[in-house]
Short mmCIF file of C-alpha atoms in Angstrom, two decimals:
data_model
loop_
_atom_site.label_atom_id
_atom_site.label_comp_id
_atom_site.label_asym_id
_atom_site.label_seq_id
_atom_site.Cartn_x
_atom_site.Cartn_y
_atom_site.Cartn_z
CA MET A 1 -12.99 -8.24 -30.29
CA SER A 2 -12.00 -7.36 -26.71
CA ASN A 3 -14.06 -7.90 -23.60
CA PRO A 4 -15.64 -4.62 -22.35
CA TRP A 5 -15.61 -5.85 -18.73
CA VAL A 6 -11.81 -6.32 -18.85
CA LYS A 7 -11.44 -2.80 -20.27
CA PHE A 8 -13.61 -1.39 -17.47
CA GLN A 9 -11.62 -3.19 -14.74
CA ALA A 10 -8.40 -1.70 -16.12
CA LEU A 11 -9.84 1.78 -15.52
CA ILE A 12 -10.64 1.37 -11.83
CA ALA A 13 -8.01 1.14 -9.09
CA PRO A 14 -7.54 -2.15 -7.21
CA GLY A 15 -8.30 -0.49 -3.86
CA PRO A 16 -7.44 2.43 -1.62
CA LYS A 17 -3.83 3.48 -1.08
CA GLN A 18 -2.33 3.67 2.42
CA ILE A 19 0.87 5.12 3.79
CA VAL A 20 2.59 2.66 6.16
CA GLU A 21 5.94 2.22 7.90
CA VAL A 22 8.03 -0.84 7.04
CA SER A 23 9.06 -2.70 10.20
CA SER A 24 10.75 -5.76 8.62
CA VAL A 25 11.57 -7.19 5.21
CA GLY A 26 11.44 -10.95 4.72
CA ALA A 27 13.54 -13.15 2.45
CA ASP A 28 10.36 -14.46 0.80
CA GLY A 29 9.53 -11.16 -0.94
CA THR A 30 7.11 -9.91 1.72
CA SER A 31 7.31 -7.15 4.31
CA ILE A 32 5.71 -6.51 7.68
CA VAL A 33 4.29 -2.97 7.81
CA ILE A 34 2.64 -0.89 10.51
CA VAL A 35 -0.57 0.89 9.50
CA ARG A 36 -1.79 4.17 11.00
CA GLY A 37 -3.80 2.49 13.78
CA GLY A 38 -0.70 0.66 15.05
CA ASN A 39 -1.56 -2.81 13.71
CA SER A 40 0.97 -4.78 11.68
CA ILE A 41 0.16 -6.61 8.47
CA ARG A 42 2.16 -8.65 5.96
CA VAL A 43 2.18 -7.36 2.38
CA ASN A 44 3.88 -8.45 -0.83
CA GLY A 45 6.97 -6.50 -1.84
CA ASP A 46 10.43 -5.94 -0.44
CA THR A 47 11.65 -2.83 -2.28
CA VAL A 48 11.35 -0.35 0.61
CA PRO A 49 13.96 -0.54 3.41
CA VAL A 50 13.11 -1.00 7.09
CA GLY A 51 12.18 2.23 8.86
CA SER A 52 11.01 3.94 5.68
CA LYS A 53 7.46 4.77 4.67
CA ALA A 54 5.77 2.94 1.81
CA ILE A 55 2.58 3.17 -0.21
CA ILE A 56 0.52 -0.03 -0.27
CA GLN A 57 -2.46 -0.89 -2.44
CA GLY A 58 -4.22 -4.20 -2.82
CA GLY A 59 -1.95 -5.97 -0.33
CA LYS A 60 1.34 -5.05 -1.98
CA ILE A 61 3.93 -2.29 -1.83
CA ILE A 62 3.66 -0.06 -4.88
CA GLY A 63 6.38 2.44 -3.97
CA LYS A 64 8.31 4.45 -1.40
CA ALA A 65 6.44 7.31 0.27
CA PRO A 66 8.05 10.63 1.21
CA ASP A 67 8.87 11.00 4.89
CA LEU A 68 6.53 13.89 5.71
CA PRO A 69 4.93 14.69 9.06
CA ALA A 70 1.34 13.52 9.53
CA GLN A 71 -1.40 14.96 11.71
CA THR A 72 -4.70 13.45 12.75
CA VAL A 73 -7.65 15.78 13.31
CA GLU A 74 -10.87 14.58 14.91
CA ILE A 75 -14.07 16.29 13.86
#
């Protein structure tokens, strides 16, 4: 018999996804990335090269993001 709570947690995402720019890749398997507001954070993952955009979720890089233009609109 499996635990229903574990099944439910598998259905929901571990957090929101963000598009960031990789500013440096460390030898310890982490990267420093720049988020949209200009702040830098350290995340797990070193698969995306410096200068490229990446998708992060739950504090780790989950893949490379396409290099598309972005616009910010204030309402």
